Tab-separated table of N, CA, C and O in Angstrom:
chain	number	residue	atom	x	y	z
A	1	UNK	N	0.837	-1.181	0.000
A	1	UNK	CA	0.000	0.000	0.000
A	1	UNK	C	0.881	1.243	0.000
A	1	UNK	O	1.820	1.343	0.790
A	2	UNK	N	0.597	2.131	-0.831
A	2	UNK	CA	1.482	3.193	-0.860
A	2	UNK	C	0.692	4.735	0.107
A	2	UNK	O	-0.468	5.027	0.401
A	3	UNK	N	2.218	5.487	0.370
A	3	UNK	CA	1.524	5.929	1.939
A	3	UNK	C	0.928	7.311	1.134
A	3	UNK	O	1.351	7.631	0.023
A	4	UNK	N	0.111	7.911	1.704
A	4	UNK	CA	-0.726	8.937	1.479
A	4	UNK	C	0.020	10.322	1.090
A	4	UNK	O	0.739	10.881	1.919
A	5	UNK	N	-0.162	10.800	-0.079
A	5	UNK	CA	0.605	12.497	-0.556
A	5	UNK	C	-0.222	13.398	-0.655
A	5	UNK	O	-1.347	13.333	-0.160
A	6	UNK	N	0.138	14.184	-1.186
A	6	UNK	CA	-0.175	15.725	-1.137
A	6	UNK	C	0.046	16.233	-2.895
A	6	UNK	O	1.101	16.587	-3.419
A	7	UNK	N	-1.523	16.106	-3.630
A	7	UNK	CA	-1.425	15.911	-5.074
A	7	UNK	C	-2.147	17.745	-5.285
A	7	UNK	O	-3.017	18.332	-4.641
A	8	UNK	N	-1.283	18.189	-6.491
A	8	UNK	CA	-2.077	19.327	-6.627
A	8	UNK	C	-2.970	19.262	-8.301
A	8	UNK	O	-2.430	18.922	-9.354
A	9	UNK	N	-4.477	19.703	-8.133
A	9	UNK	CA	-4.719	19.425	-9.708
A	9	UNK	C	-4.430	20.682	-10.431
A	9	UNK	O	-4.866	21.816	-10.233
A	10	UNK	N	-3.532	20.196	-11.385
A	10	UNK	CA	-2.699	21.079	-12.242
A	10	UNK	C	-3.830	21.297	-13.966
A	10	UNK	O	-3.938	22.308	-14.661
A	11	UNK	N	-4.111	20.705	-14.047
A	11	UNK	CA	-5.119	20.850	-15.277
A	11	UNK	C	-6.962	20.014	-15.156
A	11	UNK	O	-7.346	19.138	-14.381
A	12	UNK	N	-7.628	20.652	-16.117
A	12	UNK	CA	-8.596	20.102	-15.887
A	12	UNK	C	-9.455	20.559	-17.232
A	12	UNK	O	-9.459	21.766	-17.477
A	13	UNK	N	-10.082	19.796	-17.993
A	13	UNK	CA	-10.618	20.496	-19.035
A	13	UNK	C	-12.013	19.650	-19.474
A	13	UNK	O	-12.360	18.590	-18.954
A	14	UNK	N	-12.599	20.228	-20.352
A	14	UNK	CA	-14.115	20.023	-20.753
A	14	UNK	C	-13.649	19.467	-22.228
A	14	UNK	O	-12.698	19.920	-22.866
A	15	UNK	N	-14.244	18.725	-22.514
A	15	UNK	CA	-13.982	18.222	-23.838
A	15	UNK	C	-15.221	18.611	-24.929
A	15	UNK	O	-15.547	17.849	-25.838
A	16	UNK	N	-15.833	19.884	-24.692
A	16	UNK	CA	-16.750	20.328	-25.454
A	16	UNK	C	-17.012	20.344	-26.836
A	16	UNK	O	-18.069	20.684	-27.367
A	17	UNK	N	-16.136	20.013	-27.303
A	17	UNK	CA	-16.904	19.452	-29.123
A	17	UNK	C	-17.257	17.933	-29.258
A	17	UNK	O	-17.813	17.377	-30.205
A	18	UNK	N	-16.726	17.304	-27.888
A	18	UNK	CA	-16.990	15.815	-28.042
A	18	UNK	C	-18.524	15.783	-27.500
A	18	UNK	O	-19.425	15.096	-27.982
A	19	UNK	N	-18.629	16.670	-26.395
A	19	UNK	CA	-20.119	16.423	-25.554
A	19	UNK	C	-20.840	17.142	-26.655
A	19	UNK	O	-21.987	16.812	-26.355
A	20	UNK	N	-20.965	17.879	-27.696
A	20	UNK	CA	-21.701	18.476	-28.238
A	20	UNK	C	-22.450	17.173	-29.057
A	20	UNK	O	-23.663	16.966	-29.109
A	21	UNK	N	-21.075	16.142	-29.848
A	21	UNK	CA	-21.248	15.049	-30.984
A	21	UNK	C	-22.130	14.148	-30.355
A	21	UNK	O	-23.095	13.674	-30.953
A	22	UNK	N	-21.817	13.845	-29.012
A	22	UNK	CA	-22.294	12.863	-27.866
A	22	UNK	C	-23.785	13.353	-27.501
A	22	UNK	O	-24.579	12.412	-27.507
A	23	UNK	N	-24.368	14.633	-27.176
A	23	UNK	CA	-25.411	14.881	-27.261
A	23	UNK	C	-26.373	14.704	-27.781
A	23	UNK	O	-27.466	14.460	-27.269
A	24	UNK	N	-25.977	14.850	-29.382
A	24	UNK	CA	-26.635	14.715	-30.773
A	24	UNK	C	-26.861	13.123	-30.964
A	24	UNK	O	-27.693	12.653	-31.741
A	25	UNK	N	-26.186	12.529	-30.322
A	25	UNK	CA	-26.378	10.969	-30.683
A	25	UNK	C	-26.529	10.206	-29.426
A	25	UNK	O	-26.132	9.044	-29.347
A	26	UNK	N	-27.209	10.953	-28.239
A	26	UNK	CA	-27.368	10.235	-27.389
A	26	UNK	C	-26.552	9.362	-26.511
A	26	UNK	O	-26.930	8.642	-25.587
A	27	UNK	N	-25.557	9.531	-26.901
A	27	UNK	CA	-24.450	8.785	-26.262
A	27	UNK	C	-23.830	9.398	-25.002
A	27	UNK	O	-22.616	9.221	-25.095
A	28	UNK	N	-24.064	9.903	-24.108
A	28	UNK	CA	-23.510	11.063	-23.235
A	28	UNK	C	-22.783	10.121	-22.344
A	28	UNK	O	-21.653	10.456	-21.990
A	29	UNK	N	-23.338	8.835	-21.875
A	29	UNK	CA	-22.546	7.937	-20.928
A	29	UNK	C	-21.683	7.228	-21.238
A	29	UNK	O	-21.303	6.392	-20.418
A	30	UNK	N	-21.013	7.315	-22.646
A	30	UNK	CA	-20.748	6.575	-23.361
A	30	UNK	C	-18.931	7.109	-23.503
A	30	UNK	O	-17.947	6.397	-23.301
A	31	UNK	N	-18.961	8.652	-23.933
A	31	UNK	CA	-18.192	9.299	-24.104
A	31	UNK	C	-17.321	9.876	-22.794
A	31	UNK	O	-17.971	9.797	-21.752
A	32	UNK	N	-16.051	10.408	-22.649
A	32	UNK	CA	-15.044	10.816	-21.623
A	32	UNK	C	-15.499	12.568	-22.344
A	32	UNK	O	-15.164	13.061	-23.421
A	33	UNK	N	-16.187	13.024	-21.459
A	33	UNK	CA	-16.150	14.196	-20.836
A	33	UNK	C	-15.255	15.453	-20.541
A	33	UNK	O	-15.160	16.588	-21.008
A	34	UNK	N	-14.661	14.749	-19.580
A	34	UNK	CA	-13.842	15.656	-18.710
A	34	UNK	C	-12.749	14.928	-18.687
A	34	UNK	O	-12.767	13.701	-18.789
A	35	UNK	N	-11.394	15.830	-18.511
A	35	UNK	CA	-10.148	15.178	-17.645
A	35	UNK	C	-9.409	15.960	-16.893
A	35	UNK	O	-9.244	17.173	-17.023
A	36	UNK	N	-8.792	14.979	-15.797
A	36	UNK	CA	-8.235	16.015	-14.808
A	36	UNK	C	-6.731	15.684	-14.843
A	36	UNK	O	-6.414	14.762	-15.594
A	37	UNK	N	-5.795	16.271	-14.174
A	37	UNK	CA	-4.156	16.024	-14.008
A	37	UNK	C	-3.543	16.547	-12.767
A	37	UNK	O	-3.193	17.714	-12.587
A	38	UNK	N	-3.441	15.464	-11.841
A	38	UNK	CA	-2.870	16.021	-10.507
A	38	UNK	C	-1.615	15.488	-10.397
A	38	UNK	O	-1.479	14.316	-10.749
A	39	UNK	N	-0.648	16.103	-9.979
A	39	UNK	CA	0.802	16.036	-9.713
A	39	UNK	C	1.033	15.808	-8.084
A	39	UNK	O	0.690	16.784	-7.416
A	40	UNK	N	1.387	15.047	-7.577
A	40	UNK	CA	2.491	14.924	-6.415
A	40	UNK	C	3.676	14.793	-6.012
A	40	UNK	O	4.228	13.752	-5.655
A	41	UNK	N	4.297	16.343	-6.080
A	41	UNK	CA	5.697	16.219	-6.768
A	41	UNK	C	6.855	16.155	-5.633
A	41	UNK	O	8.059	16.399	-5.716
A	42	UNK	N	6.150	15.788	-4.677
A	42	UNK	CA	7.148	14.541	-3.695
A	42	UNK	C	7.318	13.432	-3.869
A	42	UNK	O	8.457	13.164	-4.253
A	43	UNK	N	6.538	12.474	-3.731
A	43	UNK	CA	6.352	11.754	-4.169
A	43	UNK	C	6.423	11.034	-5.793
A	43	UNK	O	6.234	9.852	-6.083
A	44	UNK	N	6.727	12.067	-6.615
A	44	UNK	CA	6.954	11.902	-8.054
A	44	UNK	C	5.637	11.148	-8.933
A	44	UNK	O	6.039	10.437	-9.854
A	45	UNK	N	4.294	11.206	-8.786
A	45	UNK	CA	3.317	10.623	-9.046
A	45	UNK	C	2.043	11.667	-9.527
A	45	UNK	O	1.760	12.753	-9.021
A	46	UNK	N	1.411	11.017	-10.600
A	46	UNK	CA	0.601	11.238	-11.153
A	46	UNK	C	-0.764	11.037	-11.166
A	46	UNK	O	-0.978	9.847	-11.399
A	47	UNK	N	-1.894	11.733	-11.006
A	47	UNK	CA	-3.109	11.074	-11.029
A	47	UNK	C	-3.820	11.497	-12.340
A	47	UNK	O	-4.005	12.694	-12.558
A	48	UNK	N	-4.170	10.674	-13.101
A	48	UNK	CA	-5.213	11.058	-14.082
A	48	UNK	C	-6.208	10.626	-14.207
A	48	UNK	O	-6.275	9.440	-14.529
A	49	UNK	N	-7.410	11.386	-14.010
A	49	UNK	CA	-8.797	10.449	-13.884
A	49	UNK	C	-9.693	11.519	-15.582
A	49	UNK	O	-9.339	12.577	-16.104
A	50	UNK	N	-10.857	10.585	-15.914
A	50	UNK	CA	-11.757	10.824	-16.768
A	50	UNK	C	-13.623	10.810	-16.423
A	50	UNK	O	-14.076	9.910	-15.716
A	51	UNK	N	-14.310	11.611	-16.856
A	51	UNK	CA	-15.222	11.423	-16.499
A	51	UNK	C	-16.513	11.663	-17.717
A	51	UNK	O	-16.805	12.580	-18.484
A	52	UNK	N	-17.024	10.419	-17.437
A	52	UNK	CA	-18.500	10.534	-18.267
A	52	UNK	C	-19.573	11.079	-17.386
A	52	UNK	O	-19.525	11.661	-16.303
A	53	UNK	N	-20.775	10.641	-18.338
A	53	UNK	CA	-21.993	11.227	-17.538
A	53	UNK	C	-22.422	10.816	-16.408
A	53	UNK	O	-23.109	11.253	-15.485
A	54	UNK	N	-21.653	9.512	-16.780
A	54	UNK	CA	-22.316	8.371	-15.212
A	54	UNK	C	-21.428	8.410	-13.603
A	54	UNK	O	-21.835	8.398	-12.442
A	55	UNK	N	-19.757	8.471	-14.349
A	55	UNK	CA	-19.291	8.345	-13.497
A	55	UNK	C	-17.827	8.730	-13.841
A	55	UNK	O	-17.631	8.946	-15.037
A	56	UNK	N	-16.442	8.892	-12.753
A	56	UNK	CA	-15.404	9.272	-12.678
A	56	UNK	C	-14.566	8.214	-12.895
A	56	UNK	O	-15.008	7.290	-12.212
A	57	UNK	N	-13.418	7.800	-13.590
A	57	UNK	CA	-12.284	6.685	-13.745
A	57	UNK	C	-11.419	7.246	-13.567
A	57	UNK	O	-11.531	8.437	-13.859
A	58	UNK	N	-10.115	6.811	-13.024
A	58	UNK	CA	-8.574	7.303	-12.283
A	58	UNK	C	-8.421	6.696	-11.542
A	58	UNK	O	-9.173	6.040	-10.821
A	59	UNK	N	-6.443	6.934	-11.655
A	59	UNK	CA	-5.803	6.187	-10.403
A	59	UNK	C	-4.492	6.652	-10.862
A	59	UNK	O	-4.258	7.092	-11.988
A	60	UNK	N	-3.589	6.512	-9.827
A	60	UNK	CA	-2.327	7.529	-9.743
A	60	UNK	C	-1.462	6.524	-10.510
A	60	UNK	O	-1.644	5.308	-10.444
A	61	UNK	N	-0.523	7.105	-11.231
A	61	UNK	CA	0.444	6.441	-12.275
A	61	UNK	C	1.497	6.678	-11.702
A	61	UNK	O	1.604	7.003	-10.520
A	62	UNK	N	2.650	6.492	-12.738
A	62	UNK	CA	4.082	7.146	-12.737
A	62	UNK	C	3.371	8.373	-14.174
A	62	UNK	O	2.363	8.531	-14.862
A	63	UNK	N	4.367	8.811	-14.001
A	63	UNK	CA	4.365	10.044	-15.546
A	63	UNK	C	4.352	9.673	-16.827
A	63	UNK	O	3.754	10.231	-17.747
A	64	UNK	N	5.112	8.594	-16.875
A	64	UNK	CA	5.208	7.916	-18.373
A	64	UNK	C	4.392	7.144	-18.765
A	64	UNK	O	3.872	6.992	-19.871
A	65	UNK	N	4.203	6.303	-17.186
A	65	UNK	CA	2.246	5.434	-17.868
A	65	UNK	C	1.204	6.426	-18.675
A	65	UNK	O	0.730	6.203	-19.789
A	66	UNK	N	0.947	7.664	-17.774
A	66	UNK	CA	0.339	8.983	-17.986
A	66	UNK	C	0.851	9.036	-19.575
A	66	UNK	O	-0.016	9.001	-20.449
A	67	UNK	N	2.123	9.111	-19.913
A	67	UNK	CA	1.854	9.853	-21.146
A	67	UNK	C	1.593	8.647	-22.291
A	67	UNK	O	1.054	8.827	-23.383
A	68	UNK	N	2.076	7.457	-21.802
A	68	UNK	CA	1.997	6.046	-22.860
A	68	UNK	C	0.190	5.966	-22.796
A	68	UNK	O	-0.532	5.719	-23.762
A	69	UNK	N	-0.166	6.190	-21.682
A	69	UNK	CA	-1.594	5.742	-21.886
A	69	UNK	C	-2.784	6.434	-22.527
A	69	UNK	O	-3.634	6.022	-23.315
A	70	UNK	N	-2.568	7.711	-21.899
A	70	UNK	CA	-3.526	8.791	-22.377
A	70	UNK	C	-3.177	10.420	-23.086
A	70	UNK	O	-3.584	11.571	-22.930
A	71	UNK	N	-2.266	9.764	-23.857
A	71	UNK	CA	-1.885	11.148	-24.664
A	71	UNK	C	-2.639	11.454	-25.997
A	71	UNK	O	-2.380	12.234	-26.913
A	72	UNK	N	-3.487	10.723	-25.827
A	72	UNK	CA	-5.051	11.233	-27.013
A	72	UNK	C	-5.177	12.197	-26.312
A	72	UNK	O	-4.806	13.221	-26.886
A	73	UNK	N	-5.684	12.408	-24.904
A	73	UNK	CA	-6.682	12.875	-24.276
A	73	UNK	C	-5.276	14.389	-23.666
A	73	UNK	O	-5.814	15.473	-23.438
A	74	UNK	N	-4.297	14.357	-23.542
A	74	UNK	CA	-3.351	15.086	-23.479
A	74	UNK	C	-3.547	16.037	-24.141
A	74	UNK	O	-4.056	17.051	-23.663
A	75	UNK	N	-3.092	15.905	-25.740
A	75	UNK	CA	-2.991	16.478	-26.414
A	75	UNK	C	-4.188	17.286	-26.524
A	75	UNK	O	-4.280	18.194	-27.351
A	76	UNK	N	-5.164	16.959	-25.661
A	76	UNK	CA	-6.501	18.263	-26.372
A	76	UNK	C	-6.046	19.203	-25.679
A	76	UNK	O	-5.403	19.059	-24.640
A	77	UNK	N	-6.487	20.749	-26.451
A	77	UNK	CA	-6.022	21.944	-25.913
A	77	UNK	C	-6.318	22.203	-24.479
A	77	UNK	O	-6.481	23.417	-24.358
A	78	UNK	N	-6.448	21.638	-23.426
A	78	UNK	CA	-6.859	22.087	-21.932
A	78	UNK	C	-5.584	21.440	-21.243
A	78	UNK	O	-4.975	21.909	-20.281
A	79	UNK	N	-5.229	19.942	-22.119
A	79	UNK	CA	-3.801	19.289	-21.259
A	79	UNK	C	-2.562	19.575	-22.218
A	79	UNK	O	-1.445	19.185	-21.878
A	80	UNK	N	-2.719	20.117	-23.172
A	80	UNK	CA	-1.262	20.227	-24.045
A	80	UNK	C	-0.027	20.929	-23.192
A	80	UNK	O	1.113	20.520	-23.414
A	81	UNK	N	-0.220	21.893	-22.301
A	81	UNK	CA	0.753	22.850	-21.728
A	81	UNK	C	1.295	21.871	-20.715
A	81	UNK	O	2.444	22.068	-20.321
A	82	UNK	N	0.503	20.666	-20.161
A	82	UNK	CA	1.204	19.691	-18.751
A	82	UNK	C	2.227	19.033	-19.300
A	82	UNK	O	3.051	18.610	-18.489
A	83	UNK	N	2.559	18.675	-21.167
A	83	UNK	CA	3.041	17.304	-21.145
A	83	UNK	C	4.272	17.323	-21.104
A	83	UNK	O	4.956	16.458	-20.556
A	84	UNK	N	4.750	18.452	-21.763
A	84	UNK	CA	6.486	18.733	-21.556
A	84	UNK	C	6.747	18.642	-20.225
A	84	UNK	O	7.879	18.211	-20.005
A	85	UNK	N	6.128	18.884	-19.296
A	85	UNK	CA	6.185	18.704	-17.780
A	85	UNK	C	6.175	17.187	-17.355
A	85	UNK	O	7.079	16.573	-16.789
A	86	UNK	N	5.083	16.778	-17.714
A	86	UNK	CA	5.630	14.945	-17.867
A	86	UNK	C	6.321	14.641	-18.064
A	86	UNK	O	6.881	13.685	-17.527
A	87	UNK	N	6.775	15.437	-19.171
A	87	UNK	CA	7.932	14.341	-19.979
A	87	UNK	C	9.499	14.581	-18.839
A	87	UNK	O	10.397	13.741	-18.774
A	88	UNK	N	9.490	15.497	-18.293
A	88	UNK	CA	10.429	16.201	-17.496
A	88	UNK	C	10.587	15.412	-16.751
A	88	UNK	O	11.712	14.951	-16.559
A	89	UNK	N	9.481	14.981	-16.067
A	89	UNK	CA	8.904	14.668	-14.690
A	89	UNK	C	9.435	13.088	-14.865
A	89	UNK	O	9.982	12.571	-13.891
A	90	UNK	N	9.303	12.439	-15.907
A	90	UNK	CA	9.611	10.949	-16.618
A	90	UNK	C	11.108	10.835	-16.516
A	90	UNK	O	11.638	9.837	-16.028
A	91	UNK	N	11.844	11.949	-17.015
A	91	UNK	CA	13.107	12.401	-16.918
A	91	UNK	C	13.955	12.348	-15.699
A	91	UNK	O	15.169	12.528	-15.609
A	92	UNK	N	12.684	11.939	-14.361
A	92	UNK	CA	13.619	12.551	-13.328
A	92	UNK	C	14.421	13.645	-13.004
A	92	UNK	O	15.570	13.675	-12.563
A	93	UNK	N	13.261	14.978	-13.427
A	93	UNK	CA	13.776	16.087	-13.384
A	93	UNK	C	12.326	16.566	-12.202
A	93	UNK	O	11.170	16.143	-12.223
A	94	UNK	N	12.898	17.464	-11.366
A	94	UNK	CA	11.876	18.024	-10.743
A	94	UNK	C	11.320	19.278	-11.024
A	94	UNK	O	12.002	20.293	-10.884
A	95	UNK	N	9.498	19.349	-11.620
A	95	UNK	CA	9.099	20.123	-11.912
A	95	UNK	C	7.873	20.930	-11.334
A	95	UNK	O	6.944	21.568	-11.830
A	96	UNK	N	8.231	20.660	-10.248
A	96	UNK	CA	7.554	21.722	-9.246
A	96	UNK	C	7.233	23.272	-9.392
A	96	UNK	O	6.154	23.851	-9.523
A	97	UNK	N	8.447	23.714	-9.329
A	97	UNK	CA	8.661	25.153	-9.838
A	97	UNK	C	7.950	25.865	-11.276
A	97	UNK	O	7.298	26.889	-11.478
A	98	UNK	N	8.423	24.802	-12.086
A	98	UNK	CA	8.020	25.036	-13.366
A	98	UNK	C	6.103	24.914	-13.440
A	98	UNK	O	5.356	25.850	-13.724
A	99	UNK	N	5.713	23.600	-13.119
A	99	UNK	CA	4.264	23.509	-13.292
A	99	UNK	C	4.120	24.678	-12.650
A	99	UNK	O	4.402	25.593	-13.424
A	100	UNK	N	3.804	25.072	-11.569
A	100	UNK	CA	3.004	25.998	-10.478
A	100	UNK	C	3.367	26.948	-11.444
A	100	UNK	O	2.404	27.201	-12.168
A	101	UNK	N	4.415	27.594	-11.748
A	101	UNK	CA	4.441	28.975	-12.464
A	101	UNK	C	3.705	29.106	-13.317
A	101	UNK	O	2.898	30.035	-13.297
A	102	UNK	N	3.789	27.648	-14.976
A	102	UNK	CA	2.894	27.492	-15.181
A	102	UNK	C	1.193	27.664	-15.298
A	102	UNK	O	0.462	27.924	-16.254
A	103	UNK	N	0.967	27.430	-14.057
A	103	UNK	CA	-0.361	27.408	-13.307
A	103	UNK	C	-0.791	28.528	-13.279
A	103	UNK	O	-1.703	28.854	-14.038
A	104	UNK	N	-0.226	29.416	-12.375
A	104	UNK	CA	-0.179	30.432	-11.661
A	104	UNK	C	-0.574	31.680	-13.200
A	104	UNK	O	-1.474	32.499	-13.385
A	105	UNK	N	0.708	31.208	-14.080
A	105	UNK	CA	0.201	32.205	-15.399
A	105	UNK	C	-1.353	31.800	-16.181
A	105	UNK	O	-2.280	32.580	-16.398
A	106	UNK	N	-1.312	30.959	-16.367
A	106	UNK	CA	-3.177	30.439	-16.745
A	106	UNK	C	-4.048	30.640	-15.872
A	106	UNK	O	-5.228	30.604	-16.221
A	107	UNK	N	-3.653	30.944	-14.297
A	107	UNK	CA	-4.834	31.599	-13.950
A	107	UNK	C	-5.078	31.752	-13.174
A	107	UNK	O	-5.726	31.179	-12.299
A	108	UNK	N	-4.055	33.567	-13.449
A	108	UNK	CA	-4.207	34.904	-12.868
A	108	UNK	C	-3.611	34.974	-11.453
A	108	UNK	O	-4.033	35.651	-10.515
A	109	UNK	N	-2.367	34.004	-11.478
A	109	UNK	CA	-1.780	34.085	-9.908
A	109	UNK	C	-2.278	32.776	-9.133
A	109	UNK	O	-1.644	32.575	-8.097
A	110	UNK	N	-2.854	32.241	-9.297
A	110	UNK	CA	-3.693	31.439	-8.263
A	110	UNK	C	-3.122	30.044	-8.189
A	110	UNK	O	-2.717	29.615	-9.270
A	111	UNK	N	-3.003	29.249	-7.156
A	111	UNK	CA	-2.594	28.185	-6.763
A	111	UNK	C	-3.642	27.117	-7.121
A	111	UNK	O	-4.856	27.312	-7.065
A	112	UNK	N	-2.915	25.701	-7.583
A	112	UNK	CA	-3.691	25.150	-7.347
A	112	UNK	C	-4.639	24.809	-6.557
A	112	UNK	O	-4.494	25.410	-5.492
A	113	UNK	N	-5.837	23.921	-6.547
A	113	UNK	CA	-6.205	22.681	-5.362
A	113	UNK	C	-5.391	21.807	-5.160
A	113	UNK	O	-4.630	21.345	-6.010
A	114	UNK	N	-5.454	21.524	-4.152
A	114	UNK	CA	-4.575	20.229	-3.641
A	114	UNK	C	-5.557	19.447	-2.579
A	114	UNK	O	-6.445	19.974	-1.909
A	115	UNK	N	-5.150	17.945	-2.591
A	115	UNK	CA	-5.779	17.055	-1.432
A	115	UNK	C	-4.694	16.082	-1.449
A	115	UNK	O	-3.888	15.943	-2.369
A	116	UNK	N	-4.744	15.283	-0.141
A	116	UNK	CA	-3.738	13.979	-0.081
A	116	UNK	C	-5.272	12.551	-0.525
A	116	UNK	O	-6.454	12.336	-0.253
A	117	UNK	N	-4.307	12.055	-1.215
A	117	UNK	CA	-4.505	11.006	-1.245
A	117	UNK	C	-3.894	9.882	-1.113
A	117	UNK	O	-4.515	8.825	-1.227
């Protein structure tokens, strides 16, 4: 069992031309929604979860699972600015400094959320 951190969510985005297609065809439970990207950069770990209409999927990775697994969902314009940070982060480089500044410039000074999990 791995012991409990301190994750901040660094991105989070709406996948709004997909829910629009998904609407039109009834499919709303069907389709990934939303995605989120939390960093725990003590711990060096990743959480990426997805969400449909019904319900939320995630669970904390390493960085590189993150980018081997879900870099469809990366690449949409809400997660494109995290991945060079992954890739860093994969690198065994610490990017603490960098994300938050990051952050902080998208929006307007402000710190992430954070929770331990």
């Amino acid at each position: 069992m791995r012991a409990p951190a301190l994750f901040s969510k660094v991105a989070r985005w709406r996948r709004d031309d997909i829910v629009a297609a998904a609407q039109a065809e009834h499919r709303l439970g069907e389709i990934v929604l939303e995605c989120e990207v939390w960093i725990a950069f003590d711990t060096r770990e990743v959480a990426f979860s997805q969400s449909d209409a019904k319900e939320t999927h995630g669970g904390i990775f390493t960085a590189d699972y993150v980018l081997a697994n879900w870099m469809r969902f990366l690449e949409e314009p809400g997660g494109r600015w995290i991945i060079p940070h992954l890739q860093a982060m994969a690198r065994g480089e610490d990017v603490r400094s960098a994300v938050l500044a990051d952050y902080a410039w998208q929006h307007g000074g402000e710190v992430p959320e954070t929770v331990v999990w």
